[in-house]
Tab-separated table of C-alpha atoms and ligand atoms in Angstrom:
chain	number	residue	atom	x	y	z
A	1	MET	CA	-11.311	14.098	13.948
A	2	GLU	CA	-8.150	14.075	11.835
A	3	GLY	CA	-6.805	10.996	10.064
A	4	LYS	CA	-10.108	9.440	9.029
A	5	ILE	CA	-10.157	6.743	6.366
A	6	ALA	CA	-13.152	6.634	4.039
A	7	LEU	CA	-13.911	3.641	1.862
A	8	GLU	CA	-17.096	4.037	-0.113
A	9	GLU	CA	-15.784	6.829	-2.300
A	10	HIS	CA	-16.655	6.659	-5.967
A	11	TRP	CA	-15.099	7.677	-9.236
A	12	GLU	CA	-15.860	7.442	-12.951
A	13	SER	CA	-13.660	7.743	-16.043
A	14	PRO	CA	-14.612	10.190	-18.821
A	15	ASP	CA	-14.238	7.167	-21.178
A	16	PHE	CA	-17.063	5.100	-19.670
A	17	SER	CA	-20.332	6.283	-18.175
A	18	ALA	CA	-20.340	3.868	-15.245
A	19	THR	CA	-23.410	5.534	-13.713
A	20	GLY	CA	-25.609	4.114	-16.491
A	21	SER	CA	-28.797	5.951	-17.390
A	22	HIS	CA	-32.019	6.602	-15.514
A	23	ASP	CA	-34.364	9.545	-15.311
A	24	PHE	CA	-35.439	9.788	-11.690
A	25	THR	CA	-32.529	11.906	-10.384
A	26	ASP	CA	-32.589	15.703	-10.414
A	27	ALA	CA	-30.530	16.753	-13.469
A	28	GLN	CA	-28.583	19.516	-11.699
A	29	TYR	CA	-27.565	17.268	-8.814
A	30	PHE	CA	-26.539	14.517	-11.234
A	31	GLU	CA	-24.416	16.872	-13.323
A	32	ALA	CA	-22.555	18.112	-10.234
A	33	VAL	CA	-22.019	14.542	-9.028
A	34	GLN	CA	-20.679	13.432	-12.396
A	35	LYS	CA	-18.168	16.281	-12.466
A	36	ARG	CA	-16.875	15.382	-9.025
A	37	LEU	CA	-16.755	11.660	-9.866
A	38	GLN	CA	-14.201	12.425	-12.550
A	39	GLU	CA	-11.712	14.607	-10.689
A	40	PHE	CA	-9.209	14.032	-7.896
A	41	ASP	CA	-7.511	17.334	-6.974
A	42	LYS	CA	-10.611	19.052	-5.606
A	43	ARG	CA	-11.417	15.825	-3.782
A	44	ILE	CA	-8.129	16.068	-1.880
A	45	GLN	CA	-8.949	19.653	-0.868
A	46	ASP	CA	-12.305	18.413	0.491
A	47	MET	CA	-10.568	15.549	2.298
A	48	ASN	CA	-8.129	18.020	3.904
A	49	LYS	CA	-10.970	20.257	5.083
A	50	ASN	CA	-12.816	17.344	6.655
A	51	GLY	CA	-10.002	15.403	8.320
A	52	ILE	CA	-9.993	12.539	5.810
A	53	GLU	CA	-6.490	11.191	5.324
A	54	THR	CA	-7.167	8.392	2.860
A	55	SER	CA	-10.026	7.553	0.486
A	56	ILE	CA	-10.399	4.093	-1.002
A	57	LEU	CA	-11.833	4.695	-4.469
A	58	SER	CA	-14.277	2.506	-6.397
A	59	LEU	CA	-15.872	2.703	-9.837
A	60	THR	CA	-19.412	4.019	-9.347
A	61	GLN	CA	-22.500	1.810	-9.711
A	62	PRO	CA	-23.700	-0.063	-11.719
A	63	GLY	CA	-20.264	0.030	-13.375
A	64	ILE	CA	-18.921	-3.162	-14.926
A	65	GLU	CA	-21.708	-5.248	-13.353
A	66	GLY	CA	-24.293	-3.610	-15.648
A	67	ILE	CA	-22.536	-4.652	-18.877
A	68	THR	CA	-24.406	-7.466	-20.621
A	69	ASP	CA	-21.527	-8.642	-22.850
A	70	PRO	CA	-18.917	-10.570	-20.788
A	71	GLU	CA	-16.055	-9.872	-23.209
A	72	ARG	CA	-16.672	-6.130	-22.982
A	73	ALA	CA	-16.927	-6.398	-19.190
A	74	ILE	CA	-13.523	-8.122	-18.991
A	75	LYS	CA	-11.869	-5.510	-21.211
A	76	LEU	CA	-13.429	-2.503	-19.476
A	77	ALA	CA	-12.687	-3.724	-15.941
A	78	LYS	CA	-8.972	-3.888	-16.824
A	79	GLN	CA	-9.099	-0.472	-18.470
A	80	MET	CA	-10.849	1.106	-15.478
A	81	ASN	CA	-8.396	-0.408	-12.986
A	82	ASP	CA	-5.440	0.786	-15.033
A	83	TYR	CA	-7.010	4.248	-15.316
A	84	ILE	CA	-7.471	4.751	-11.580
A	85	ALA	CA	-4.027	3.303	-10.838
A	86	GLU	CA	-2.477	5.855	-13.181
A	87	HIS	CA	-4.633	8.909	-12.420
A	88	ALA	CA	-5.035	8.612	-8.654
A	89	LEU	CA	-2.944	5.895	-6.989
A	90	SER	CA	0.410	6.646	-8.554
A	91	LYS	CA	-0.086	10.428	-8.273
A	92	TYR	CA	-1.266	10.453	-4.638
A	93	PRO	CA	-0.189	7.137	-3.140
A	94	HIS	CA	-0.768	8.261	0.445
A	95	ARG	CA	-4.187	9.796	-0.113
A	96	PHE	CA	-5.864	7.298	-2.448
A	97	LYS	CA	-6.215	3.533	-2.435
A	98	ALA	CA	-8.592	1.609	-4.699
A	99	PHE	CA	-11.008	-1.282	-4.890
A	100	ALA	CA	-10.835	-3.191	-8.177
A	101	ALA	CA	-13.704	-3.229	-10.668
A	102	LEU	CA	-14.327	-6.836	-11.725
A	103	PRO	CA	-16.117	-8.647	-14.575
A	104	LEU	CA	-18.202	-11.052	-12.458
A	105	GLN	CA	-20.036	-12.041	-15.652
A	106	ASP	CA	-17.048	-14.416	-15.980
A	107	PRO	CA	-16.049	-15.489	-12.447
A	108	LYS	CA	-12.708	-16.943	-13.614
A	109	ALA	CA	-11.779	-13.669	-15.347
A	110	ALA	CA	-12.948	-11.752	-12.251
A	111	GLY	CA	-10.566	-13.789	-10.075
A	112	ASP	CA	-7.702	-13.201	-12.520
A	113	GLU	CA	-8.331	-9.448	-12.569
A	114	LEU	CA	-8.590	-9.255	-8.782
A	115	GLU	CA	-5.221	-11.010	-8.442
A	116	ARG	CA	-3.665	-8.656	-10.991
A	117	ALA	CA	-5.133	-5.562	-9.313
A	118	VAL	CA	-4.035	-6.590	-5.812
A	119	ASN	CA	-0.627	-8.073	-6.642
A	120	GLU	CA	0.495	-5.784	-9.458
A	121	LEU	CA	-1.383	-2.509	-8.908
A	122	GLY	CA	-1.545	-2.560	-5.099
A	123	PHE	CA	-5.363	-2.458	-4.819
A	124	SER	CA	-7.081	-2.974	-1.470
A	125	GLY	CA	-9.693	-5.543	-2.539
A	126	THR	CA	-12.774	-5.116	-4.681
A	127	LEU	CA	-16.090	-3.306	-4.594
A	128	ILE	CA	-18.875	-5.215	-6.337
A	129	ASN	CA	-22.010	-3.363	-7.406
A	130	GLY	CA	-24.572	-6.025	-6.560
A	131	TYR	CA	-25.734	-8.584	-9.132
A	132	SER	CA	-24.099	-8.859	-12.553
A	133	ASN	CA	-26.133	-8.796	-15.738
A	134	ILE	CA	-25.735	-11.918	-17.840
A	135	GLY	CA	-26.684	-11.488	-21.501
A	136	ASP	CA	-29.527	-8.994	-20.981
A	137	GLU	CA	-30.777	-6.364	-18.559
A	138	ASN	CA	-33.291	-8.688	-16.874
A	139	THR	CA	-30.961	-11.608	-16.180
A	140	ALA	CA	-28.917	-11.469	-12.993
A	141	GLN	CA	-26.179	-13.502	-11.381
A	142	TYR	CA	-26.018	-13.203	-7.594
A	143	LEU	CA	-22.797	-13.740	-5.705
A	144	ASP	CA	-23.967	-16.786	-3.716
A	145	GLU	CA	-24.653	-18.831	-6.869
A	146	PRO	CA	-22.539	-21.978	-7.395
A	147	GLN	CA	-20.664	-20.734	-10.465
A	148	VAL	CA	-19.243	-17.851	-8.364
A	149	TRP	CA	-17.840	-20.025	-5.536
A	150	PRO	CA	-14.469	-20.634	-7.261
A	151	PHE	CA	-14.103	-16.819	-7.317
A	152	TRP	CA	-14.706	-16.704	-3.559
A	153	GLU	CA	-12.054	-19.383	-3.011
A	154	ARG	CA	-9.534	-17.082	-4.700
A	155	VAL	CA	-10.728	-14.055	-2.713
A	156	GLU	CA	-10.181	-15.946	0.534
A	157	LYS	CA	-6.671	-16.987	-0.552
A	158	LEU	CA	-5.794	-13.396	-1.486
A	159	GLY	CA	-7.101	-12.263	1.921
A	160	VAL	CA	-8.708	-9.029	0.726
A	161	PRO	CA	-12.158	-7.641	1.632
A	162	VAL	CA	-15.096	-7.408	-0.769
A	163	TYR	CA	-17.331	-4.341	-0.511
A	164	LEU	CA	-20.880	-5.251	-1.590
A	165	HIS	CA	-22.343	-2.043	-2.970
A	166	PRO	CA	-25.933	-1.359	-4.104
A	167	ARG	CA	-27.472	-1.061	-7.525
A	168	ILE	CA	-31.117	-0.698	-8.471
A	169	PRO	CA	-33.356	-3.785	-8.730
A	170	LEU	CA	-33.717	-5.662	-12.039
A	171	PRO	CA	-36.085	-3.859	-14.446
A	172	ASN	CA	-38.566	-6.772	-14.365
A	173	GLN	CA	-38.697	-6.607	-10.563
A	174	GLN	CA	-39.623	-2.933	-10.290
A	175	ARG	CA	-43.454	-3.199	-10.365
A	176	ILE	CA	-43.763	-2.154	-6.726
A	177	TYR	CA	-41.969	1.142	-7.485
A	178	GLU	CA	-44.386	2.225	-10.253
A	179	GLY	CA	-45.444	5.803	-9.610
A	180	TYR	CA	-42.682	6.187	-7.004
A	181	GLU	CA	-39.572	5.829	-9.192
A	182	GLY	CA	-37.590	8.201	-6.968
A	183	LEU	CA	-37.374	5.310	-4.494
A	184	LEU	CA	-35.580	2.964	-6.914
A	185	GLY	CA	-32.063	4.195	-6.108
A	186	SER	CA	-30.281	5.317	-2.963
A	187	ALA	CA	-33.476	6.483	-1.239
A	188	TRP	CA	-34.753	2.904	-0.770
A	189	GLY	CA	-34.330	0.344	-3.585
A	190	PHE	CA	-30.549	0.205	-3.205
A	191	GLY	CA	-30.839	-0.808	0.427
A	192	VAL	CA	-33.546	-3.440	-0.095
A	193	GLU	CA	-31.681	-5.018	-3.019
A	194	THR	CA	-28.322	-5.083	-1.217
A	195	ALA	CA	-29.673	-6.302	2.129
A	196	MET	CA	-31.367	-9.209	0.315
A	197	HIS	CA	-28.150	-9.951	-1.597
A	198	ALA	CA	-26.219	-10.015	1.686
A	199	ILE	CA	-28.842	-12.314	3.242
A	200	ARG	CA	-28.375	-14.693	0.280
A	201	LEU	CA	-24.630	-14.793	1.011
A	202	ILE	CA	-25.293	-15.434	4.709
A	203	LEU	CA	-27.828	-18.229	4.179
A	204	SER	CA	-25.944	-19.940	1.338
A	205	GLY	CA	-23.281	-21.483	3.552
A	206	LEU	CA	-20.548	-19.493	1.747
A	207	PHE	CA	-18.995	-18.456	5.072
A	208	ASP	CA	-18.993	-22.044	6.345
A	209	ARG	CA	-16.985	-23.127	3.288
A	210	TYR	CA	-14.760	-19.989	3.289
A	211	PRO	CA	-14.785	-18.765	6.909
A	212	ASN	CA	-12.115	-16.109	6.386
A	213	LEU	CA	-14.083	-14.083	3.819
A	214	THR	CA	-14.685	-10.458	4.759
A	215	ILE	CA	-17.626	-8.554	3.283
A	216	ILE	CA	-18.147	-4.820	3.772
A	217	LEU	CA	-21.630	-3.301	3.610
A	218	GLY	CA	-22.332	0.423	3.415
A	219	HIS	CA	-25.174	2.508	4.840
A	220	LEU	CA	-24.750	0.926	8.282
A	221	GLY	CA	-25.263	-2.544	6.895
A	222	GLU	CA	-28.246	-1.652	4.667
A	223	GLY	CA	-30.569	-1.983	7.672
A	224	LEU	CA	-29.430	-5.506	8.610
A	225	PRO	CA	-28.459	-4.712	12.227
A	226	PHE	CA	-32.136	-3.835	12.713
A	227	THR	CA	-33.792	-6.452	10.473
A	228	LEU	CA	-31.579	-9.568	10.553
A	229	PRO	CA	-32.422	-10.499	14.176
A	230	ARG	CA	-36.055	-10.935	13.092
A	231	VAL	CA	-35.019	-12.903	9.992
A	232	GLU	CA	-33.117	-15.216	12.319
A	233	HIS	CA	-36.036	-15.442	14.756
A	234	ARG	CA	-38.653	-16.287	12.093
A	235	LEU	CA	-36.555	-18.663	9.970
A	236	ARG	CA	-36.833	-21.147	12.845
A	237	HIS	CA	-40.356	-21.862	11.623
A	238	GLN	CA	-39.607	-22.146	7.893
A	239	ARG	CA	-38.896	-25.522	6.291
A	240	ALA	CA	-35.106	-26.085	6.286
A	241	GLU	CA	-34.818	-26.507	2.507
A	242	THR	CA	-36.290	-23.002	1.981
A	243	HIS	CA	-33.425	-21.040	3.531
A	244	GLY	CA	-30.071	-22.309	2.346
A	245	ASN	CA	-27.378	-24.494	3.864
A	246	HIS	CA	-25.869	-22.264	6.545
A	247	GLN	CA	-24.607	-23.910	9.737
A	248	LYS	CA	-24.712	-20.980	12.145
A	249	ALA	CA	-27.297	-18.387	13.146
A	250	PRO	CA	-27.475	-15.522	10.603
A	251	MET	CA	-26.424	-12.846	13.115
A	252	GLU	CA	-23.251	-14.774	13.856
A	253	TYR	CA	-22.099	-14.265	10.254
A	254	LEU	CA	-22.997	-10.566	10.394
A	255	ARG	CA	-20.827	-10.171	13.499
A	256	ASN	CA	-17.860	-12.209	12.226
A	257	ASN	CA	-17.669	-11.951	8.427
A	258	PHE	CA	-18.916	-8.392	7.874
A	259	TYR	CA	-17.829	-4.818	8.445
A	260	LEU	CA	-20.468	-2.090	8.194
A	261	THR	CA	-19.706	1.479	7.128
A	262	THR	CA	-21.331	4.814	7.920
A	263	SER	CA	-21.580	5.771	4.214
A	264	GLY	CA	-24.512	8.072	3.561
A	265	VAL	CA	-25.824	7.859	7.125
A	266	PHE	CA	-25.533	10.549	9.765
A	267	ARG	CA	-28.068	9.302	12.235
A	268	THR	CA	-26.826	8.711	15.773
A	269	GLN	CA	-29.770	6.473	16.687
A	270	ALA	CA	-28.937	4.126	13.801
A	271	LEU	CA	-25.228	4.104	14.714
A	272	LEU	CA	-26.062	3.207	18.319
A	273	ASP	CA	-28.192	0.253	17.173
A	274	THR	CA	-25.325	-0.912	14.941
A	275	LEU	CA	-22.875	-0.574	17.849
A	276	LEU	CA	-25.175	-2.662	20.046
A	277	GLU	CA	-25.471	-5.413	17.410
A	278	VAL	CA	-21.911	-5.753	16.042
A	279	GLY	CA	-19.647	-3.606	18.269
A	280	ALA	CA	-17.201	-0.796	17.452
A	281	ASP	CA	-14.590	-3.192	16.016
A	282	ARG	CA	-16.873	-3.960	13.057
A	283	ILE	CA	-17.866	-0.432	11.996
A	284	LEU	CA	-15.909	1.764	9.571
A	285	PHE	CA	-16.264	5.449	8.694
A	286	SER	CA	-17.193	6.252	5.063
A	287	VAL	CA	-18.860	9.080	3.159
A	288	ASP	CA	-20.269	7.821	-0.204
A	289	TYR	CA	-18.688	10.772	-2.010
A	290	PRO	CA	-19.647	12.501	-4.264
A	291	TYR	CA	-23.272	11.435	-3.819
A	292	GLU	CA	-22.982	12.581	-0.205
A	293	SER	CA	-21.097	15.532	1.235
A	294	MET	CA	-17.847	14.915	3.123
A	295	GLU	CA	-18.701	17.860	5.337
A	296	GLU	CA	-22.152	16.639	6.339
A	297	ILE	CA	-21.016	13.110	7.261
A	298	SER	CA	-17.713	14.217	8.854
A	299	SER	CA	-19.164	16.964	11.046
A	300	TRP	CA	-21.783	14.530	12.366
A	301	PHE	CA	-19.266	11.733	12.923
A	302	ASP	CA	-16.675	13.967	14.584
A	303	SER	CA	-19.145	15.078	17.252
A	304	CYS	CA	-21.689	12.243	17.642
A	305	PRO	CA	-22.028	11.015	21.239
A	306	ILE	CA	-19.850	7.877	21.307
A	307	SER	CA	-16.664	7.236	23.260
A	308	GLU	CA	-13.437	8.672	21.866
A	309	ASN	CA	-12.048	5.124	21.767
A	310	ASP	CA	-14.935	4.041	19.532
A	311	ARG	CA	-14.567	7.154	17.362
A	312	LEU	CA	-10.882	6.337	16.798
A	313	LYS	CA	-11.628	2.716	15.958
A	314	ILE	CA	-14.467	3.551	13.556
A	315	GLY	CA	-12.754	6.611	12.080
A	316	SER	CA	-9.387	5.042	11.327
A	317	GLU	CA	-7.968	2.206	13.441
A	318	ASN	CA	-10.246	-0.578	12.175
A	319	ALA	CA	-9.568	0.362	8.541
A	320	LYS	CA	-5.821	0.596	9.146
A	321	LYS	CA	-5.842	-2.953	10.482
A	322	LEU	CA	-8.143	-4.318	7.792
A	323	PHE	CA	-6.197	-2.780	4.903
A	324	GLN	CA	-2.756	-2.815	6.571
A	325	LEU	CA	-2.440	0.952	6.203
A	326	ASP	CA	-0.304	1.523	9.299
A	327	SER	CA	2.526	2.942	7.254
A	328	VAL	CA	0.385	5.655	5.614
A	329	LYS	CA	2.244	8.952	5.715
A	330	VAL	CA	0.269	12.036	4.753
A	331	GLU	CA	1.742	14.532	2.331
A	332	LYS	CA	-0.798	17.318	2.074
B	401	ZN	ZN1	-22.011	4.363	-2.826
């Protein structure tokens, strides 16, 4: 399919190692990924080969969220947003859009930077890499916590989506992975951490206070189309004060406040479950480049057994509506 829009597509500046450091990834794979994170011309060739018209770029995880000093986070977020605006957006305005990197360590500064990025640099929203470190590597701030709500008020006013992207669990919560460290990242830990973070948002009542918020989750919703119905079913028997202040059933928020992308997943069975739970209007094509291959995800998506109407919606129409991209004109 031509004209696809992909929106979990990562980048990194040579000035800041946004990928952080860990030792469970194969060194050769990591080196190749890092090279591709930092360049844009070869990326466009790959997009052309695989029918991808536009990529919405985001600073790779853990990015700004992993910085323990708020002042440094504020400075670097601005620098990173300016860098991608200059090196990708202004050079290839029809092929690249961007999600802002934000210093959530200071929710007021994060709101200011989001407004600047959207209003002055033409960004499409923000991608947030999970919890933000506050002061040290074992202290986290999650996005449903009260000090972050003023940020959400500004997001709703701006009317832009927030992509909630994974990062690995806090170091002091990794006991269960001991001996199996390869599971900490994208293989498993990413999904568990992000699904739980999304459940916190759902149960907190955030979407009752700000009903027009739009959250995007990758990896077909980090398993939530399969697992959230049981969460909803079992919470009926848990004491009310143990599961937040939400007014509606959890699945209702997943269907109305979330979009789920195909990033990193090329499994028809999983897509069909997602279609049955949230419908084709709430699913968006994505790759998760350069961690995943554009070719692998695109060739699956272009031929998987769904209706052509659904393929068009998921591949491009939903994203065009969500990001108001109707006027995109491709110059290859
Ligand atoms: Zn990703």
